[in-house]
Short mmCIF file of C-alpha atoms in Angstrom, two decimals:
data_model
loop_
_atom_site.label_atom_id
_atom_site.label_comp_id
_atom_site.label_asym_id
_atom_site.label_seq_id
_atom_site.Cartn_x
_atom_site.Cartn_y
_atom_site.Cartn_z
CA MET A 107 -29.39 5.32 -46.54
CA LYS A 108 -30.39 5.66 -43.22
CA TYR A 109 -31.20 3.21 -40.43
CA PRO A 110 -33.18 4.68 -37.51
CA PHE A 111 -34.38 1.63 -35.90
CA LEU A 112 -30.67 0.28 -36.03
CA ALA A 113 -29.39 3.54 -34.66
CA CYS A 114 -32.50 3.76 -32.04
CA THR A 115 -31.54 -0.10 -31.03
CA MET A 116 -27.69 1.18 -30.13
CA ALA A 117 -28.85 4.14 -28.70
CA VAL A 118 -30.97 2.02 -26.07
CA ALA A 119 -28.16 -0.69 -25.74
CA LEU A 120 -25.21 1.84 -25.20
CA ALA A 121 -27.93 3.74 -22.35
CA SER A 122 -28.73 0.41 -20.80
CA ALA A 123 -24.47 -0.54 -20.34
CA ALA A 124 -24.32 3.07 -18.97
CA HIS A 125 -27.04 2.41 -16.56
CA ALA A 126 -25.61 -0.69 -15.43
CA GLN A 127 -22.35 0.32 -14.82
CA SER A 128 -23.52 3.40 -13.16
CA ASP A 129 -25.10 0.50 -10.43
CA ARG A 130 -21.69 -1.09 -9.88
CA PRO A 131 -20.03 -0.41 -6.27
CA THR A 132 -16.92 1.88 -6.78
CA ALA A 133 -13.91 0.34 -5.98
CA ALA A 134 -10.16 1.57 -5.81
CA VAL A 135 -6.88 -0.44 -5.12
CA MET A 136 -4.52 1.34 -3.37
CA ASP A 137 -0.73 0.63 -3.38
CA THR A 138 0.45 -2.17 -1.46
CA GLN A 139 1.74 -1.91 1.90
CA ILE A 140 4.75 -4.26 3.73
CA ALA A 141 4.73 -5.46 6.89
CA ALA A 142 8.00 -5.17 9.19
CA GLU A 143 8.33 -9.10 8.72
CA ALA A 144 8.05 -8.17 5.27
CA ARG A 145 11.12 -6.04 4.36
CA ALA A 146 12.63 -8.21 2.06
CA ALA A 147 9.79 -7.28 -0.17
CA GLN A 148 10.70 -3.13 -0.23
CA SER A 149 14.00 -4.26 -2.35
CA ALA A 150 12.29 -6.57 -4.92
CA ALA A 151 11.04 -4.64 -7.52
CA GLY A 152 7.61 -4.70 -9.16
CA ILE A 153 6.77 -7.47 -6.47
CA PRO A 154 4.36 -5.21 -4.60
CA GLU A 155 2.86 -3.67 -7.51
CA ALA A 156 2.11 -7.64 -9.24
CA LEU A 157 0.14 -7.96 -5.98
CA ARG A 158 -2.11 -4.61 -6.40
CA LEU A 159 -2.45 -5.39 -9.97
CA GLU A 160 -3.69 -8.96 -9.94
CA ILE A 161 -6.43 -7.71 -7.17
CA GLU A 162 -7.57 -5.04 -9.80
CA ASN A 163 -7.82 -6.82 -12.35
CA ALA A 164 -9.71 -9.62 -10.76
CA LEU A 165 -12.48 -7.20 -9.50
CA ARG A 166 -12.78 -5.51 -13.28
CA SER A 167 -12.59 -8.63 -15.12
CA SER A 168 -15.52 -9.59 -12.90
CA ARG A 169 -17.97 -6.59 -14.77
CA ARG A 170 -19.34 -6.19 -11.06
CA PHE A 171 -17.17 -2.89 -9.73
CA THR A 172 -16.70 0.32 -11.14
CA MET A 173 -12.79 0.51 -10.82
CA LEU A 174 -11.21 3.88 -9.83
CA GLU A 175 -7.53 4.50 -10.38
CA ARG A 176 -5.79 5.02 -7.07
CA ASN A 177 -2.16 4.07 -8.35
CA ALA A 178 0.49 6.80 -6.98
CA VAL A 179 2.07 7.04 -10.50
CA ASN A 180 -0.92 7.20 -12.41
CA LEU A 181 -2.41 9.60 -10.14
CA ASP A 182 0.73 11.81 -10.57
CA MET A 183 0.01 11.72 -14.46
CA ALA A 184 -3.41 12.17 -14.14
CA PHE A 185 -3.29 15.39 -11.73
CA ALA A 186 -0.10 16.43 -14.23
CA GLU A 187 -2.83 16.41 -17.47
CA GLN A 188 -5.30 17.86 -15.11
CA GLU A 189 -2.92 20.88 -14.75
CA LEU A 190 -1.92 21.11 -18.38
CA ALA A 191 -5.74 21.20 -19.30
CA ASP A 192 -6.29 24.11 -16.80
CA SER A 193 -3.04 25.57 -17.93
CA GLU A 194 -3.16 28.83 -20.87
CA PHE A 195 -1.09 26.26 -23.07
CA SER A 196 -3.85 23.43 -23.74
CA ASN A 197 -6.04 24.29 -27.07
CA SER A 198 -7.55 20.88 -26.63
CA GLY A 199 -10.68 22.61 -25.82
CA ASN A 200 -11.47 19.70 -23.09
CA VAL A 201 -13.98 20.30 -20.06
CA ARG A 202 -11.39 21.80 -17.16
CA SER A 203 -10.62 18.99 -14.54
CA GLY A 204 -12.64 18.37 -11.40
CA ALA A 205 -12.42 16.33 -8.28
CA LEU A 206 -11.73 12.60 -8.56
CA GLU A 207 -15.01 10.11 -8.18
CA ALA A 208 -14.56 8.76 -4.40
CA ALA A 209 -14.33 5.42 -4.40
CA GLY A 210 -17.67 3.65 -2.34
CA TYR A 211 -14.52 0.68 -1.30
CA VAL A 212 -11.27 1.62 -0.95
CA ILE A 213 -8.80 -2.20 -0.93
CA VAL A 214 -5.83 -2.28 0.84
CA PRO A 215 -3.28 -5.30 -0.01
CA ARG A 216 -0.43 -5.58 2.64
CA ILE A 217 2.39 -8.15 1.81
CA THR A 218 3.16 -9.75 5.52
CA GLU A 219 5.61 -12.51 4.21
CA TYR A 220 8.33 -12.59 1.63
CA ARG A 221 10.91 -15.73 1.90
CA ILE A 222 12.52 -16.86 -0.65
CA GLY A 223 16.15 -18.84 -0.72
CA ALA A 224 17.88 -22.56 -1.08
CA SER A 225 19.70 -24.80 1.09
CA PHE A 226 22.33 -26.93 0.49
CA GLU A 227 23.15 -30.65 0.99
CA ALA A 228 26.57 -32.15 0.11
CA VAL A 229 27.16 -35.12 -1.86
CA ASP A 230 28.90 -37.87 -0.55
CA ALA A 231 31.99 -38.83 -2.41
CA LEU A 232 31.73 -35.82 -4.58
CA PRO A 233 33.32 -33.20 -3.24
CA GLY A 234 32.14 -29.65 -3.60
CA MET A 235 28.93 -31.09 -5.46
CA TYR A 236 25.64 -30.39 -4.04
CA ASN A 237 21.71 -31.10 -3.99
CA ARG A 238 19.76 -27.68 -4.07
CA ARG A 239 16.54 -27.30 -2.82
CA ASP A 240 15.31 -23.95 -4.20
CA SER A 241 11.93 -22.76 -2.22
CA ALA A 242 9.82 -19.48 -1.63
CA ARG A 243 6.82 -18.12 0.53
CA PHE A 244 4.79 -15.31 -0.41
CA ALA A 245 1.67 -14.19 1.99
CA ALA A 246 -0.37 -11.44 1.79
CA ASN A 247 -3.75 -9.78 3.47
CA VAL A 248 -6.37 -7.08 1.94
CA ARG A 249 -8.75 -5.26 3.85
CA VAL A 250 -11.47 -3.34 2.51
CA LEU A 251 -12.49 -0.25 4.15
CA SER A 252 -15.81 1.79 3.67
CA SER A 253 -14.75 5.33 2.31
CA THR A 254 -17.31 6.90 3.65
CA THR A 255 -16.30 5.36 8.01
CA GLY A 256 -13.05 3.87 7.52
CA ALA A 257 -14.88 0.87 8.85
CA VAL A 258 -13.20 -2.37 7.96
CA LEU A 259 -15.92 -4.16 6.20
CA TYR A 260 -14.22 -7.41 5.10
CA SER A 261 -10.79 -8.86 5.20
CA SER A 262 -9.11 -11.94 4.03
CA GLU A 263 -5.28 -13.33 3.68
CA ASP A 264 -3.66 -15.94 1.48
CA GLU A 265 -0.33 -17.67 0.66
CA ALA A 266 1.36 -19.24 -1.83
CA THR A 267 4.63 -21.77 -2.17
CA TYR A 268 7.17 -23.07 -3.97
CA PHE A 269 9.77 -25.80 -3.79
CA ARG A 270 12.20 -27.69 -6.30
CA THR A 271 15.24 -29.49 -6.01
CA VAL A 272 18.45 -29.12 -8.32
CA GLU A 273 20.65 -32.19 -8.39
CA LEU A 274 24.65 -31.83 -8.39
CA VAL A 275 25.37 -28.22 -8.30
CA GLU A 276 28.79 -27.23 -7.89
CA GLY A 277 29.24 -25.10 -5.15
CA ARG A 278 26.31 -23.47 -2.46
CA THR A 279 25.23 -21.04 -5.42
CA GLY A 280 22.05 -20.30 -6.89
CA GLY A 281 18.59 -20.31 -6.18
CA PRO A 282 15.30 -19.23 -7.11
CA ALA A 283 14.49 -16.70 -10.27
CA ARG A 284 12.85 -13.59 -9.26
CA SER A 285 10.04 -14.91 -11.64
CA VAL A 286 9.12 -17.13 -8.92
CA MET A 287 7.93 -14.91 -6.52
CA GLU A 288 6.04 -12.73 -8.87
CA GLY A 289 4.34 -15.61 -9.84
CA LEU A 290 3.29 -16.56 -6.38
CA ALA A 291 2.69 -12.63 -5.34
CA GLU A 292 0.02 -13.27 -9.08
CA GLU A 293 -1.55 -15.92 -7.21
CA VAL A 294 -1.87 -14.53 -4.10
CA GLY A 295 -3.59 -11.81 -5.91
CA ARG A 296 -5.94 -13.42 -7.53
CA SER A 297 -7.04 -15.51 -5.16
CA LEU A 298 -7.74 -12.42 -2.60
CA GLY A 299 -9.57 -10.67 -5.49
CA SER A 300 -12.01 -13.48 -5.84
CA ASP A 301 -12.19 -13.48 -2.29
CA ILE A 302 -13.40 -9.92 -2.67
CA ILE A 303 -16.06 -10.49 -5.14
CA GLU A 304 -17.53 -13.30 -3.13
CA PHE A 305 -17.48 -10.97 -0.12
CA ARG A 306 -19.55 -8.27 -2.17
CA PHE A 307 -21.73 -10.50 -4.46
CA PRO A 308 -22.12 -14.06 -2.43
CA VAL A 309 -23.62 -16.88 -4.30
CA MET A 310 -26.76 -17.53 -2.89
CA VAL A 311 -28.03 -21.20 -2.74
CA ALA A 312 -31.10 -22.37 -2.99
CA GLN A 313 -32.77 -24.77 -0.68
CA VAL A 314 -34.86 -27.60 -1.95
CA GLN A 315 -37.92 -28.51 -0.08
#
């Protein structure tokens, strides 16, 4: 049995969804830059990408942007697939590759502070024992650039901190786990993503007469 009404309804819904997505501004989150004063982050594998991903995920989950891939690793993979599709070894019958769509907004995150460590206070009457205080601080900013003019349309910055006291440890050893800094980077990324959404789609407050 055929259901022409259902098919028509689904077609309209899909067309409406495609039109709504086409009306969304396009954006791409670039690889995270690291300021000279935060160079310790260069050796922290995964932290810069954690920041970038949280910003990207915040924008994508808002469903107000069409997100374009600009991560270097994923772009390399995409170009490799395009080259394969264009090669004589491909029998997929796919449409040949073309130019990548340009993003309307180019979003550039940058780590500006990266500090993690521990301090130790000797415990009286207990030689070799210490109270340890773990601390971490992560700060980053983000710039939203116009892809056509290169102008900075918006910028924002945020930071997150962590403190924890561990009593009676033997020796001056230990410190915050790596997951602590990952959590701070993700927290800052979510906040910066929310800032960008509010910049592009400001909340209008109605005035009551």
